PDB file of N, CA and C in Angstrom:
ATOM      1  N   GLN G1129      11.568  78.407 -49.635  1.00 73.00           N
ATOM      2  CA  GLN G1129      12.302  77.153 -49.683  1.00 73.00           C
ATOM      3  C   GLN G1129      13.175  76.957 -48.446  1.00 73.00           C
ATOM      4  N   MET G1130      13.732  78.026 -47.930  1.00 80.00           N
ATOM      5  CA  MET G1130      14.540  77.937 -46.704  1.00 80.00           C
ATOM      6  C   MET G1130      13.684  77.425 -45.549  1.00 80.00           C
ATOM      7  N   GLN G1131      12.452  77.892 -45.565  1.00 84.00           N
ATOM      8  CA  GLN G1131      11.518  77.464 -44.518  1.00 84.00           C
ATOM      9  C   GLN G1131      11.302  75.954 -44.611  1.00 84.00           C
ATOM     10  N   ASN G1132      11.120  75.441 -45.836  1.00 87.00           N
ATOM     11  CA  ASN G1132      10.935  74.012 -46.051  1.00 87.00           C
ATOM     12  C   ASN G1132      12.181  73.235 -45.632  1.00 87.00           C
ATOM     13  N   LEU G1133      13.345  73.798 -45.957  1.00 87.00           N
ATOM     14  CA  LEU G1133      14.606  73.157 -45.584  1.00 87.00           C
ATOM     15  C   LEU G1133      14.759  73.130 -44.071  1.00 87.00           C
ATOM     16  N   ASP G1134      14.409  74.184 -43.396  1.00 89.00           N
ATOM     17  CA  ASP G1134      14.472  74.230 -41.925  1.00 89.00           C
ATOM     18  C   ASP G1134      13.497  73.231 -41.303  1.00 89.00           C
ATOM     19  N   ASN G1135      12.308  73.176 -41.883  1.00 91.00           N
ATOM     20  CA  ASN G1135      11.320  72.203 -41.403  1.00 91.00           C
ATOM     21  C   ASN G1135      11.830  70.785 -41.610  1.00 91.00           C
ATOM     22  N   TYR G1136      12.432  70.544 -42.751  1.00 92.00           N
ATOM     23  CA  TYR G1136      12.981  69.228 -43.069  1.00 92.00           C
ATOM     24  C   TYR G1136      14.093  68.881 -42.081  1.00 92.00           C
ATOM     25  N   LYS G1137      14.995  69.827 -41.819  1.00 92.00           N
ATOM     26  CA  LYS G1137      16.088  69.611 -40.861  1.00 92.00           C
ATOM     27  C   LYS G1137      15.519  69.319 -39.470  1.00 92.00           C
ATOM     28  N   ALA G1138      14.490  70.060 -39.109  1.00 94.00           N
ATOM     29  CA  ALA G1138      13.874  69.867 -37.791  1.00 94.00           C
ATOM     30  C   ALA G1138      13.252  68.469 -37.707  1.00 94.00           C
ATOM     31  N   GLN G1139      12.608  68.048 -38.797  1.00 94.00           N
ATOM     32  CA  GLN G1139      12.014  66.717 -38.818  1.00 94.00           C
ATOM     33  C   GLN G1139      13.090  65.627 -38.740  1.00 94.00           C
ATOM     34  N   VAL G1140      14.219  65.869 -39.477  1.00 95.00           N
ATOM     35  CA  VAL G1140      15.317  64.898 -39.443  1.00 95.00           C
ATOM     36  C   VAL G1140      15.881  64.801 -38.028  1.00 95.00           C
ATOM     37  N   ILE G1141      16.068  65.945 -37.382  1.00 95.00           N
ATOM     38  CA  ILE G1141      16.587  65.965 -36.000  1.00 95.00           C
ATOM     39  C   ILE G1141      15.602  65.261 -35.074  1.00 95.00           C
ATOM     40  N   GLU G1142      14.317  65.554 -35.224  1.00 96.00           N
ATOM     41  CA  GLU G1142      13.284  64.945 -34.390  1.00 96.00           C
ATOM     42  C   GLU G1142      13.256  63.428 -34.605  1.00 96.00           C
ATOM     43  N   LEU G1143      13.347  62.997 -35.847  1.00 96.00           N
ATOM     44  CA  LEU G1143      13.381  61.564 -36.139  1.00 96.00           C
ATOM     45  C   LEU G1143      14.644  60.918 -35.581  1.00 96.00           C
ATOM     46  N   GLY G1144      15.756  61.625 -35.655  1.00 96.00           N
ATOM     47  CA  GLY G1144      17.007  61.121 -35.071  1.00 96.00           C
ATOM     48  C   GLY G1144      16.874  60.915 -33.571  1.00 96.00           C
ATOM     49  N   ILE G1145      16.234  61.871 -32.896  1.00 97.00           N
ATOM     50  CA  ILE G1145      16.007  61.766 -31.446  1.00 97.00           C
ATOM     51  C   ILE G1145      15.088  60.578 -31.151  1.00 97.00           C
ATOM     52  N   LYS G1146      13.999  60.445 -31.951  1.00 97.00           N
ATOM     53  CA  LYS G1146      13.087  59.308 -31.761  1.00 97.00           C
ATOM     54  C   LYS G1146      13.814  57.983 -31.993  1.00 97.00           C
ATOM     55  N   LEU G1147      14.675  57.977 -33.037  1.00 97.00           N
ATOM     56  CA  LEU G1147      15.437  56.768 -33.341  1.00 97.00           C
ATOM     57  C   LEU G1147      16.357  56.402 -32.184  1.00 97.00           C
ATOM     58  N   GLN G1148      17.041  57.408 -31.620  1.00 97.00           N
ATOM     59  CA  GLN G1148      17.920  57.144 -30.472  1.00 97.00           C
ATOM     60  C   GLN G1148      17.128  56.592 -29.295  1.00 97.00           C
ATOM     61  N   LYS G1149      15.944  57.168 -29.059  1.00 97.00           N
ATOM     62  CA  LYS G1149      15.106  56.690 -27.961  1.00 97.00           C
ATOM     63  C   LYS G1149      14.679  55.238 -28.223  1.00 97.00           C
ATOM     64  N   LYS G1150      14.294  54.940 -29.476  1.00 97.00           N
ATOM     65  CA  LYS G1150      13.890  53.572 -29.826  1.00 97.00           C
ATOM     66  C   LYS G1150      15.078  52.611 -29.681  1.00 97.00           C
ATOM     67  N   GLU G1151      16.260  53.050 -30.077  1.00 97.00           N
ATOM     68  CA  GLU G1151      17.453  52.211 -29.927  1.00 97.00           C
ATOM     69  C   GLU G1151      17.743  51.935 -28.462  1.00 97.00           C
ATOM     70  N   LYS G1152      17.566  52.969 -27.625  1.00 97.00           N
ATOM     71  CA  LYS G1152      17.776  52.787 -26.187  1.00 97.00           C
ATOM     72  C   LYS G1152      16.733  51.821 -25.623  1.00 97.00           C
ATOM     73  N   ASP G1153      15.467  52.012 -26.018  1.00 97.00           N
ATOM     74  CA  ASP G1153      14.407  51.103 -25.574  1.00 97.00           C
ATOM     75  C   ASP G1153      14.711  49.669 -26.003  1.00 97.00           C
ATOM     76  N   PHE G1154      15.186  49.520 -27.252  1.00 97.00           N
ATOM     77  CA  PHE G1154      15.539  48.199 -27.766  1.00 97.00           C
ATOM     78  C   PHE G1154      16.678  47.590 -26.947  1.00 97.00           C
ATOM     79  N   ALA G1155      17.698  48.398 -26.656  1.00 97.00           N
ATOM     80  CA  ALA G1155      18.833  47.912 -25.862  1.00 97.00           C
ATOM     81  C   ALA G1155      18.364  47.493 -24.465  1.00 97.00           C
ATOM     82  N   ASP G1156      17.461  48.284 -23.868  1.00 97.00           N
ATOM     83  CA  ASP G1156      16.918  47.936 -22.548  1.00 97.00           C
ATOM     84  C   ASP G1156      16.163  46.603 -22.601  1.00 97.00           C
ATOM     85  N   LEU G1157      15.340  46.449 -23.653  1.00 97.00           N
ATOM     86  CA  LEU G1157      14.591  45.204 -23.806  1.00 97.00           C
ATOM     87  C   LEU G1157      15.527  44.017 -24.021  1.00 97.00           C
ATOM     88  N   ARG G1158      16.583  44.216 -24.805  1.00 96.00           N
ATOM     89  CA  ARG G1158      17.552  43.148 -25.044  1.00 96.00           C
ATOM     90  C   ARG G1158      18.221  42.758 -23.726  1.00 96.00           C
ATOM     91  N   ASP G1159      18.578  43.776 -22.908  1.00 96.00           N
ATOM     92  CA  ASP G1159      19.179  43.490 -21.605  1.00 96.00           C
ATOM     93  C   ASP G1159      18.211  42.698 -20.713  1.00 96.00           C
ATOM     94  N   LYS G1160      16.940  43.113 -20.715  1.00 96.00           N
ATOM     95  CA  LYS G1160      15.938  42.400 -19.922  1.00 96.00           C
ATOM     96  C   LYS G1160      15.792  40.958 -20.430  1.00 96.00           C
ATOM     97  N   TYR G1161      15.785  40.794 -21.754  1.00 96.00           N
ATOM     98  CA  TYR G1161      15.664  39.469 -22.364  1.00 96.00           C
ATOM     99  C   TYR G1161      16.832  38.579 -21.935  1.00 96.00           C
ATOM    100  N   GLU G1162      18.040  39.124 -21.971  1.00 96.00           N
ATOM    101  CA  GLU G1162      19.220  38.362 -21.561  1.00 96.00           C
ATOM    102  C   GLU G1162      19.154  38.015 -20.078  1.00 96.00           C
ATOM    103  N   LYS G1163      18.685  38.976 -19.267  1.00 96.00           N
ATOM    104  CA  LYS G1163      18.567  38.740 -17.834  1.00 96.00           C
ATOM    105  C   LYS G1163      17.550  37.624 -17.563  1.00 96.00           C
ATOM    106  N   VAL G1164      16.413  37.684 -18.265  1.00 96.00           N
ATOM    107  CA  VAL G1164      15.393  36.651 -18.113  1.00 96.00           C
ATOM    108  C   VAL G1164      15.957  35.300 -18.565  1.00 96.00           C
ATOM    109  N   GLY G1165      16.728  35.301 -19.641  1.00 95.00           N
ATOM    110  CA  GLY G1165      17.348  34.065 -20.118  1.00 95.00           C
ATOM    111  C   GLY G1165      18.275  33.475 -19.068  1.00 95.00           C
ATOM    112  N   LEU G1166      19.079  34.327 -18.446  1.00 96.00           N
ATOM    113  CA  LEU G1166      19.975  33.844 -17.382  1.00 96.00           C
ATOM    114  C   LEU G1166      19.168  33.314 -16.198  1.00 96.00           C
ATOM    115  N   GLU G1167      18.087  34.014 -15.858  1.00 96.00           N
ATOM    116  CA  GLU G1167      17.245  33.557 -14.750  1.00 96.00           C
ATOM    117  C   GLU G1167      16.633  32.191 -15.074  1.00 96.00           C
ATOM    118  N   ARG G1168      16.238  32.001 -16.334  1.00 96.00           N
ATOM    119  CA  ARG G1168      15.688  30.706 -16.749  1.00 96.00           C
ATOM    120  C   ARG G1168      16.731  29.606 -16.591  1.00 96.00           C
ATOM    121  N   VAL G1169      17.959  29.908 -16.984  1.00 96.00           N
ATOM    122  CA  VAL G1169      19.041  28.924 -16.844  1.00 96.00           C
ATOM    123  C   VAL G1169      19.243  28.588 -15.370  1.00 96.00           C
ATOM    124  N   MET G1170      19.271  29.622 -14.526  1.00 97.00           N
ATOM    125  CA  MET G1170      19.477  29.398 -13.091  1.00 97.00           C
ATOM    126  C   MET G1170      18.315  28.584 -12.501  1.00 97.00           C
ATOM    127  N   LEU G1171      17.086  28.940 -12.893  1.00 97.00           N
ATOM    128  CA  LEU G1171      15.932  28.187 -12.405  1.00 97.00           C
ATOM    129  C   LEU G1171      15.976  26.742 -12.900  1.00 97.00           C
ATOM    130  N   GLY G1172      16.396  26.564 -14.147  1.00 96.00           N
ATOM    131  CA  GLY G1172      16.536  25.210 -14.682  1.00 96.00           C
ATOM    132  C   GLY G1172      17.519  24.397 -13.867  1.00 96.00           C
ATOM    133  N   LYS G1173      18.626  25.026 -13.488  1.00 97.00           N
ATOM    134  CA  LYS G1173      19.619  24.337 -12.653  1.00 97.00           C
ATOM    135  C   LYS G1173      19.026  23.995 -11.287  1.00 97.00           C
ATOM    136  N   GLN G1174      18.256  24.949 -10.731  1.00 97.00           N
ATOM    137  CA  GLN G1174      17.637  24.696  -9.429  1.00 97.00           C
ATOM    138  C   GLN G1174      16.620  23.566  -9.515  1.00 97.00           C
ATOM    139  N   VAL G1175      15.844  23.546 -10.601  1.00 97.00           N
ATOM    140  CA  VAL G1175      14.862  22.474 -10.791  1.00 97.00           C
ATOM    141  C   VAL G1175      15.581  21.128 -10.902  1.00 97.00           C
ATOM    142  N   LEU G1176      16.674  21.103 -11.661  1.00 97.00           N
ATOM    143  CA  LEU G1176      17.451  19.878 -11.809  1.00 97.00           C
ATOM    144  C   LEU G1176      17.984  19.429 -10.450  1.00 97.00           C
ATOM    145  N   LYS G1177      18.531  20.366  -9.691  1.00 97.00           N
ATOM    146  CA  LYS G1177      19.059  20.055  -8.358  1.00 97.00           C
ATOM    147  C   LYS G1177      17.935  19.526  -7.460  1.00 97.00           C
ATOM    148  N   PHE G1178      16.763  20.183  -7.534  1.00 97.00           N
ATOM    149  CA  PHE G1178      15.609  19.754  -6.741  1.00 97.00           C
ATOM    150  C   PHE G1178      15.225  18.325  -7.102  1.00 97.00           C
ATOM    151  N   LYS G1179      15.194  18.018  -8.400  1.00 97.00           N
ATOM    152  CA  LYS G1179      14.837  16.669  -8.837  1.00 97.00           C
ATOM    153  C   LYS G1179      15.862  15.654  -8.336  1.00 97.00           C
ATOM    154  N   GLN G1180      17.151  16.044  -8.376  1.00 97.00           N
ATOM    155  CA  GLN G1180      18.194  15.142  -7.873  1.00 97.00           C
ATOM    156  C   GLN G1180      18.012  14.895  -6.380  1.00 97.00           C
ATOM    157  N   VAL G1181      17.702  15.957  -5.641  1.00 97.00           N
ATOM    158  CA  VAL G1181      17.491  15.824  -4.192  1.00 97.00           C
ATOM    159  C   VAL G1181      16.279  14.938  -3.923  1.00 97.00           C
ATOM    160  N   GLU G1182      15.207  15.148  -4.683  1.00 97.00           N
ATOM    161  CA  GLU G1182      14.010  14.320  -4.508  1.00 97.00           C
ATOM    162  C   GLU G1182      14.316  12.847  -4.800  1.00 97.00           C
ATOM    163  N   THR G1183      15.095  12.601  -5.850  1.00 97.00           N
ATOM    164  CA  THR G1183      15.481  11.230  -6.189  1.00 97.00           C
ATOM    165  C   THR G1183      16.298  10.629  -5.044  1.00 97.00           C
ATOM    166  N   GLU G1184      17.233  11.396  -4.521  1.00 97.00           N
ATOM    167  CA  GLU G1184      18.071  10.923  -3.413  1.00 97.00           C
ATOM    168  C   GLU G1184      17.215  10.648  -2.174  1.00 97.00           C
ATOM    169  N   ARG G1185      16.254  11.540  -1.907  1.00 97.00           N
ATOM    170  CA  ARG G1185      15.363  11.344  -0.755  1.00 97.00           C
ATOM    171  C   ARG G1185      14.545  10.069  -0.926  1.00 97.00           C
ATOM    172  N   ALA G1186      14.063   9.822  -2.151  1.00 97.00           N
ATOM    173  CA  ALA G1186      13.285   8.606  -2.411  1.00 97.00           C
ATOM    174  C   ALA G1186      14.147   7.369  -2.170  1.00 97.00           C
ATOM    175  N   LYS G1187      15.408   7.423  -2.634  1.00 97.00           N
ATOM    176  CA  LYS G1187      16.325   6.297  -2.409  1.00 97.00           C
ATOM    177  C   LYS G1187      16.554   6.081  -0.914  1.00 97.00           C
ATOM    178  N   LEU G1188      16.735   7.183  -0.188  1.00 97.00           N
ATOM    179  CA  LEU G1188      16.958   7.069   1.257  1.00 97.00           C
ATOM    180  C   LEU G1188      15.731   6.497   1.969  1.00 97.00           C
ATOM    181  N   ARG G1189      14.528   6.966   1.557  1.00 96.00           N
ATOM    182  CA  ARG G1189      13.307   6.423   2.166  1.00 96.00           C
ATOM    183  C   ARG G1189      13.207   4.919   1.904  1.00 96.00           C
ATOM    184  N   GLU G1190      13.545   4.504   0.683  1.00 96.00           N
ATOM    185  CA  GLU G1190      13.507   3.081   0.340  1.00 96.00           C
ATOM    186  C   GLU G1190      14.525   2.307   1.175  1.00 96.00           C
ATOM    187  N   SER G1191      15.714   2.888   1.309  1.00 96.00           N
ATOM    188  CA  SER G1191      16.774   2.243   2.098  1.00 96.00           C
ATOM    189  C   SER G1191      16.353   2.118   3.560  1.00 96.00           C
ATOM    190  N   ILE G1192      15.735   3.175   4.080  1.00 96.00           N
ATOM    191  CA  ILE G1192      15.268   3.136   5.474  1.00 96.00           C
ATOM    192  C   ILE G1192      14.216   2.047   5.640  1.00 96.00           C
ATOM    193  N   ALA G1193      13.287   1.977   4.686  1.00 95.00           N
ATOM    194  CA  ALA G1193      12.243   0.944   4.759  1.00 95.00           C
ATOM    195  C   ALA G1193      12.871  -0.446   4.717  1.00 95.00           C
ATOM    196  N   ASN G1194      13.852  -0.633   3.830  1.00 94.00           N
ATOM    197  CA  ASN G1194      14.532  -1.930   3.751  1.00 94.00           C
ATOM    198  C   ASN G1194      15.251  -2.252   5.052  1.00 94.00           C
ATOM    199  N   ASN G1195      15.920  -1.241   5.611  1.00 95.00           N
ATOM    200  CA  ASN G1195      16.631  -1.452   6.875  1.00 95.00           C
ATOM    201  C   ASN G1195      15.661  -1.779   8.003  1.00 95.00           C
ATOM    202  N   GLU G1196      14.504  -1.088   8.003  1.00 95.00           N
ATOM    203  CA  GLU G1196      13.505  -1.383   9.030  1.00 95.00           C
ATOM    204  C   GLU G1196      13.022  -2.828   8.895  1.00 95.00           C
ATOM    205  N   ASP G1197      12.826  -3.270   7.639  1.00 93.00           N
ATOM    206  CA  ASP G1197      12.410  -4.662   7.419  1.00 93.00           C
ATOM    207  C   ASP G1197      13.473  -5.622   7.935  1.00 93.00           C
ATOM    208  N   LYS G1198      14.745  -5.306   7.649  1.00 94.00           N
ATOM    209  CA  LYS G1198      15.844  -6.161   8.125  1.00 94.00           C
ATOM    210  C   LYS G1198      15.879  -6.190   9.646  1.00 94.00           C
ATOM    211  N   VAL G1199      15.724  -5.019  10.256  1.00 94.00           N
ATOM    212  CA  VAL G1199      15.750  -4.937  11.723  1.00 94.00           C
ATOM    213  C   VAL G1199      14.588  -5.733  12.301  1.00 94.00           C
ATOM    214  N   ASP G1200      13.409  -5.592  11.699  1.00 93.00           N
ATOM    215  CA  ASP G1200      12.247  -6.350  12.189  1.00 93.00           C
ATOM    216  C   ASP G1200      12.504  -7.853  12.075  1.00 93.00           C
ATOM    217  N   SER G1201      13.084  -8.254  10.951  1.00 93.00           N
ATOM    218  CA  SER G1201      13.384  -9.671  10.737  1.00 93.00           C
ATOM    219  C   SER G1201      14.403 -10.157  11.764  1.00 93.00           C
ATOM    220  N   GLU G1202      15.474  -9.392  11.952  1.00 94.00           N
ATOM    221  CA  GLU G1202      16.502  -9.770  12.936  1.00 94.00           C
ATOM    222  C   GLU G1202      15.915  -9.790  14.340  1.00 94.00           C
ATOM    223  N   SER G1203      15.066  -8.812  14.623  1.00 95.00           N
ATOM    224  CA  SER G1203      14.434  -8.746  15.941  1.00 95.00           C
ATOM    225  C   SER G1203      13.586  -9.991  16.189  1.00 95.00           C
ATOM    226  N   ALA G1204      12.857 -10.419  15.182  1.00 95.00           N
ATOM    227  CA  ALA G1204      12.031 -11.627  15.313  1.00 95.00           C
ATOM    228  C   ALA G1204      12.917 -12.853  15.554  1.00 95.00           C
ATOM    229  N   LYS G1205      14.039 -12.937  14.828  1.00 96.00           N
ATOM    230  CA  LYS G1205      14.962 -14.067  15.013  1.00 96.00           C
ATOM    231  C   LYS G1205      15.524 -14.078  16.437  1.00 96.00           C
ATOM    232  N   VAL G1206      15.951 -12.896  16.887  1.00 96.00           N
ATOM    233  CA  VAL G1206      16.521 -12.801  18.238  1.00 96.00           C
ATOM    234  C   VAL G1206      15.468 -13.172  19.274  1.00 96.00           C
ATOM    235  N   LYS G1207      14.230 -12.720  19.048  1.00 96.00           N
ATOM    236  CA  LYS G1207      13.156 -13.046  19.986  1.00 96.00           C
ATOM    237  C   LYS G1207      12.930 -14.560  20.022  1.00 96.00           C
ATOM    238  N   GLU G1208      12.959 -15.203  18.850  1.00 96.00           N
ATOM    239  CA  GLU G1208      12.802 -16.668  18.789  1.00 96.00           C
ATOM    240  C   GLU G1208      13.939 -17.353  19.538  1.00 96.00           C
ATOM    241  N   GLU G1209      15.164 -16.888  19.293  1.00 97.00           N
ATOM    242  CA  GLU G1209      16.326 -17.477  19.970  1.00 97.00           C
ATOM    243  C   GLU G1209      16.210 -17.300  21.480  1.00 97.00           C
ATOM    244  N   PHE G1210      15.777 -16.093  21.886  1.00 97.00           N
ATOM    245  CA  PHE G1210      15.628 -15.821  23.315  1.00 97.00           C
ATOM    246  C   PHE G1210      14.598 -16.767  23.933  1.00 97.00           C
ATOM    247  N   GLN G1211      13.456 -16.948  23.262  1.00 97.00           N
ATOM    248  CA  GLN G1211      12.409 -17.850  23.775  1.00 97.00           C
ATOM    249  C   GLN G1211      12.940 -19.279  23.884  1.00 97.00           C
ATOM    250  N   SER G1212      13.706 -19.684  22.864  1.00 97.00           N
ATOM    251  CA  SER G1212      14.279 -21.029  22.861  1.00 97.00           C
ATOM    252  C   SER G1212      15.260 -21.196  24.027  1.00 97.00           C
ATOM    253  N   LEU G1213      16.125 -20.188  24.200  1.00 97.00           N
ATOM    254  CA  LEU G1213      17.095 -20.248  25.302  1.00 97.00           C
ATOM    255  C   LEU G1213      16.396 -20.202  26.657  1.00 97.00           C
ATOM    256  N   LEU G1214      15.338 -19.432  26.737  1.00 97.00           N
ATOM    257  CA  LEU G1214      14.581 -19.347  27.989  1.00 97.00           C
ATOM    258  C   LEU G1214      13.966 -20.709  28.336  1.00 97.00           C
ATOM    259  N   LYS G1215      13.397 -21.400  27.343  1.00 97.00           N
ATOM    260  CA  LYS G1215      12.837 -22.741  27.573  1.00 97.00           C
ATOM    261  C   LYS G1215      13.929 -23.709  28.003  1.00 97.00           C
ATOM    262  N   GLU G1216      15.074 -23.620  27.311  1.00 97.00           N
ATOM    263  CA  GLU G1216      16.195 -24.496  27.658  1.00 97.00           C
ATOM    264  C   GLU G1216      16.665 -24.226  29.082  1.00 97.00           C
ATOM    265  N   HIS G1217      16.731 -22.929  29.448  1.00 97.00           N
ATOM    266  CA  HIS G1217      17.151 -22.538  30.788  1.00 97.00           C
ATOM    267  C   HIS G1217      16.171 -23.088  31.830  1.00 97.00           C
ATOM    268  N   GLU G1218      14.870 -22.942  31.538  1.00 97.00           N
ATOM    269  CA  GLU G1218      13.862 -23.445  32.481  1.00 97.00           C
ATOM    270  C   GLU G1218      13.968 -24.963  32.630  1.00 97.00           C
ATOM    271  N   MET G1219      14.224 -25.654  31.515  1.00 97.00           N
ATOM    272  CA  MET G1219      14.366 -27.108  31.555  1.00 97.00           C
ATOM    273  C   MET G1219      15.601 -27.497  32.388  1.00 97.00           C
ATOM    274  N   LEU G1220      16.721 -26.804  32.128  1.00 97.00           N
ATOM    275  CA  LEU G1220      17.938 -27.099  32.885  1.00 97.00           C
ATOM    276  C   LEU G1220      17.760 -26.780  34.364  1.00 97.00           C
ATOM    277  N   GLU G1221      17.060 -25.699  34.639  1.00 96.00           N
ATOM    278  CA  GLU G1221      16.809 -25.312  36.032  1.00 96.00           C
ATOM    279  C   GLU G1221      15.957 -26.380  36.723  1.00 96.00           C
ATOM    280  N   SER G1222      14.976 -26.887  35.993  1.00 96.00           N
ATOM    281  CA  SER G1222      14.115 -27.939  36.528  1.00 96.00           C
ATOM    282  C   SER G1222      14.932 -29.217  36.789  1.00 96.00           C
ATOM    283  N   GLN G1223      15.809 -29.557  35.834  1.00 96.00           N
ATOM    284  CA  GLN G1223      16.673 -30.743  35.996  1.00 96.00           C
ATOM    285  C   GLN G1223      17.612 -30.546  37.184  1.00 96.00           C
ATOM    286  N   HIS G1224      18.144 -29.334  37.300  1.00 96.00           N
ATOM    287  CA  HIS G1224      19.066 -29.045  38.399  1.00 96.00           C
ATOM    288  C   HIS G1224      18.356 -29.189  39.734  1.00 96.00           C
ATOM    289  N   THR G1225      17.158 -28.674  39.802  1.00 95.00           N
ATOM    290  CA  THR G1225      16.382 -28.780  41.049  1.00 95.00           C
ATOM    291  C   THR G1225      16.099 -30.247  41.364  1.00 95.00           C
ATOM    292  N   ALA G1226      15.710 -30.988  40.344  1.00 95.00           N
ATOM    293  CA  ALA G1226      15.413 -32.422  40.547  1.00 95.00           C
ATOM    294  C   ALA G1226      16.666 -33.163  41.011  1.00 95.00           C
ATOM    295  N   MET G1227      17.807 -32.863  40.407  1.00 94.00           N
ATOM    296  CA  MET G1227      19.065 -33.528  40.789  1.00 94.00           C
ATOM    297  C   MET G1227      19.463 -33.141  42.204  1.00 94.00           C
ATOM    298  N   ALA G1228      19.252 -31.886  42.564  1.00 93.00           N
ATOM    299  CA  ALA G1228      19.597 -31.437  43.920  1.00 93.00           C
ATOM    300  C   ALA G1228      18.731 -32.167  44.939  1.00 93.00           C
ATOM    301  N   GLU G1229      17.445 -32.325  44.630  1.00 92.00           N
ATOM    302  CA  GLU G1229      16.545 -33.043  45.552  1.00 92.00           C
ATOM    303  C   GLU G1229      16.940 -34.512  45.652  1.00 92.00           C
ATOM    304  N   GLU G1230      17.311 -35.086  44.498  1.00 90.00           N
ATOM    305  CA  GLU G1230      17.731 -36.487  44.488  1.00 90.00           C
ATOM    306  C   GLU G1230      19.014 -36.667  45.309  1.00 90.00           C
ATOM    307  N   LEU G1231      19.933 -35.682  45.144  1.00 90.00           N
ATOM    308  CA  LEU G1231      21.178 -35.716  45.892  1.00 90.00           C
ATOM    309  C   LEU G1231      20.924 -35.631  47.393  1.00 90.00           C
ATOM    310  N   LYS G1232      20.007 -34.748  47.805  1.00 87.00           N
ATOM    311  CA  LYS G1232      19.660 -34.612  49.202  1.00 87.00           C
ATOM    312  C   LYS G1232      19.067 -35.915  49.735  1.00 87.00           C
ATOM    313  N   ALA G1233      18.179 -36.491  48.947  1.00 86.00           N
ATOM    314  CA  ALA G1233      17.516 -37.741  49.358  1.00 86.00           C
ATOM    315  C   ALA G1233      18.536 -38.858  49.503  1.00 86.00           C
ATOM    316  N   ASN G1234      19.491 -38.947  48.584  1.00 85.00           N
ATOM    317  CA  ASN G1234      20.520 -39.978  48.637  1.00 85.00           C
ATOM    318  C   ASN G1234      21.482 -39.734  49.785  1.00 85.00           C
ATOM    319  N   GLN G1235      21.671 -38.483  50.125  1.00 80.00           N
ATOM    320  CA  GLN G1235      22.617 -38.143  51.203  1.00 80.00           C
ATOM    321  C   GLN G1235      22.121 -38.691  52.542  1.00 80.00           C
ATOM    322  N   PHE G1236      20.826 -38.647  52.740  1.00 70.00           N
ATOM    323  CA  PHE G1236      20.277 -39.116  53.997  1.00 70.00           C
ATOM    324  C   PHE G1236      20.181 -40.643  54.048  1.00 70.00           C
ATOM    325  N   LYS G1237      20.240 -41.302  52.903  1.00 65.00           N
ATOM    326  CA  LYS G1237      20.155 -42.760  52.881  1.00 65.00           C
ATOM    327  C   LYS G1237      21.444 -43.399  53.389  1.00 65.00           C
ATOM    328  N   VAL G1238      22.528 -42.688  53.190  1.00 56.00           N
ATOM    329  CA  VAL G1238      23.827 -43.264  53.550  1.00 56.00           C
ATOM    330  C   VAL G1238      24.094 -43.193  55.000  1.00 56.00           C
TER     331      VAL G1238
END
């Protein structure tokens, strides 16, 4: 019977050691699980930040396109005004030349 009791004690000790090892393994897995959970949270934040940046970039691209359209429109207006002023200048220059010639012609008549 002592032999059986010793065997039983040895089995209890062996099971206790196995239990401690399983508890340690469980604690390690729990730590890994928590670490993975934190990493998921961090990645989620990064994904959210990325989406916000992408949204901001899209808004900026749209704003740039709108500004380019405005600049093109203003450029066309300025070009039209310039052409109009150039025609007016040429007309005035022509009138000035004609008046100068008329003045010269009248000067010799007197």
